[in-house]
């Protein structure tokens, strides 16, 4: 079996750069307006976390596949899934803000129409 040393080194460097990294949604700490408007849905941020030491010693010649899975698949999959959760959550947060807060579009239009009618 011929080992392509460039491929192995590339996968090793790639896995060292991104190994044990995952992305998770977290609640934003600065939400003073959310308390004033009595909002339920909180604004989210995307954070990166370390997963700890992941061992890649499978022993059956699948080291390259293991390094690629840990170095590329875990960060990519968690980025897509957690990023989708953050986008959907922040969209719902924005819609709730527009409806509940006085500075939101819905509240401003209701106030405008009340002033015109009365």
PDB file of N, CA and C in Angstrom, residues 29 31-40 42 93 101:
ATOM      1  N   UNK A  29     -26.406  37.818  25.147  1.00  0.00           N
ATOM      2  CA  UNK A  29     -26.482  38.345  26.517  1.00  0.00           C
ATOM      3  C   UNK A  29     -27.077  39.749  26.580  1.00  0.00           C
ATOM      4  N   UNK A  31     -29.864  41.909  25.754  1.00  0.00           N
ATOM      5  CA  UNK A  31     -31.242  41.934  25.261  1.00  0.00           C
ATOM      6  C   UNK A  31     -32.124  42.768  26.174  1.00  0.00           C
ATOM      7  N   UNK A  32     -31.699  43.984  26.446  1.00  0.00           N
ATOM      8  CA  UNK A  32     -32.479  44.850  27.323  1.00  0.00           C
ATOM      9  C   UNK A  32     -33.852  45.171  26.765  1.00  0.00           C
ATOM     10  N   UNK A  33     -33.944  45.373  25.461  1.00  0.00           N
ATOM     11  CA  UNK A  33     -35.233  45.681  24.837  1.00  0.00           C
ATOM     12  C   UNK A  33     -36.192  44.504  24.936  1.00  0.00           C
ATOM     13  N   UNK A  34     -35.680  43.287  24.977  1.00  0.00           N
ATOM     14  CA  UNK A  34     -36.537  42.098  25.053  1.00  0.00           C
ATOM     15  C   UNK A  34     -37.289  42.064  26.387  1.00  0.00           C
ATOM     16  N   UNK A  35     -36.651  42.520  27.452  1.00  0.00           N
ATOM     17  CA  UNK A  35     -37.322  42.559  28.752  1.00  0.00           C
ATOM     18  C   UNK A  35     -38.362  43.672  28.791  1.00  0.00           C
ATOM     19  N   UNK A  36     -38.057  44.808  28.165  1.00  0.00           N
ATOM     20  CA  UNK A  36     -38.993  45.924  28.147  1.00  0.00           C
ATOM     21  C   UNK A  36     -40.257  45.582  27.363  1.00  0.00           C
ATOM     22  N   UNK A  37     -40.097  44.815  26.299  1.00  0.00           N
ATOM     23  CA  UNK A  37     -41.237  44.467  25.448  1.00  0.00           C
ATOM     24  C   UNK A  37     -41.896  43.155  25.861  1.00  0.00           C
ATOM     25  N   UNK A  38     -41.379  42.511  26.896  1.00  0.00           N
ATOM     26  CA  UNK A  38     -41.914  41.234  27.379  1.00  0.00           C
ATOM     27  C   UNK A  38     -41.897  40.177  26.263  1.00  0.00           C
ATOM     28  N   UNK A  39     -40.735  40.038  25.634  1.00  0.00           N
ATOM     29  CA  UNK A  39     -40.580  39.080  24.537  1.00  0.00           C
ATOM     30  C   UNK A  39     -40.258  37.689  25.073  1.00  0.00           C
ATOM     31  N   UNK A  40     -40.731  36.685  24.364  1.00  0.00           N
ATOM     32  CA  UNK A  40     -40.504  35.295  24.750  1.00  0.00           C
ATOM     33  C   UNK A  40     -39.294  34.717  24.020  1.00  0.00           C
ATOM     34  N   UNK A  42     -35.760  34.725  22.359  1.00  0.00           N
ATOM     35  CA  UNK A  42     -34.523  35.473  22.559  1.00  0.00           C
ATOM     36  C   UNK A  42     -33.681  35.472  21.288  1.00  0.00           C
ATOM     37  N   UNK A  93     -37.586  35.957  16.355  1.00  0.00           N
ATOM     38  CA  UNK A  93     -37.328  37.025  17.320  1.00  0.00           C
ATOM     39  C   UNK A  93     -37.669  38.379  16.698  1.00  0.00           C
ATOM     40  N   UNK A 101     -43.085  45.324  20.519  1.00  0.00           N
ATOM     41  CA  UNK A 101     -42.402  46.535  20.982  1.00  0.00           C
ATOM     42  C   UNK A 101     -43.006  47.786  20.346  1.00  0.00           C
TER      43      UNK A 101
END
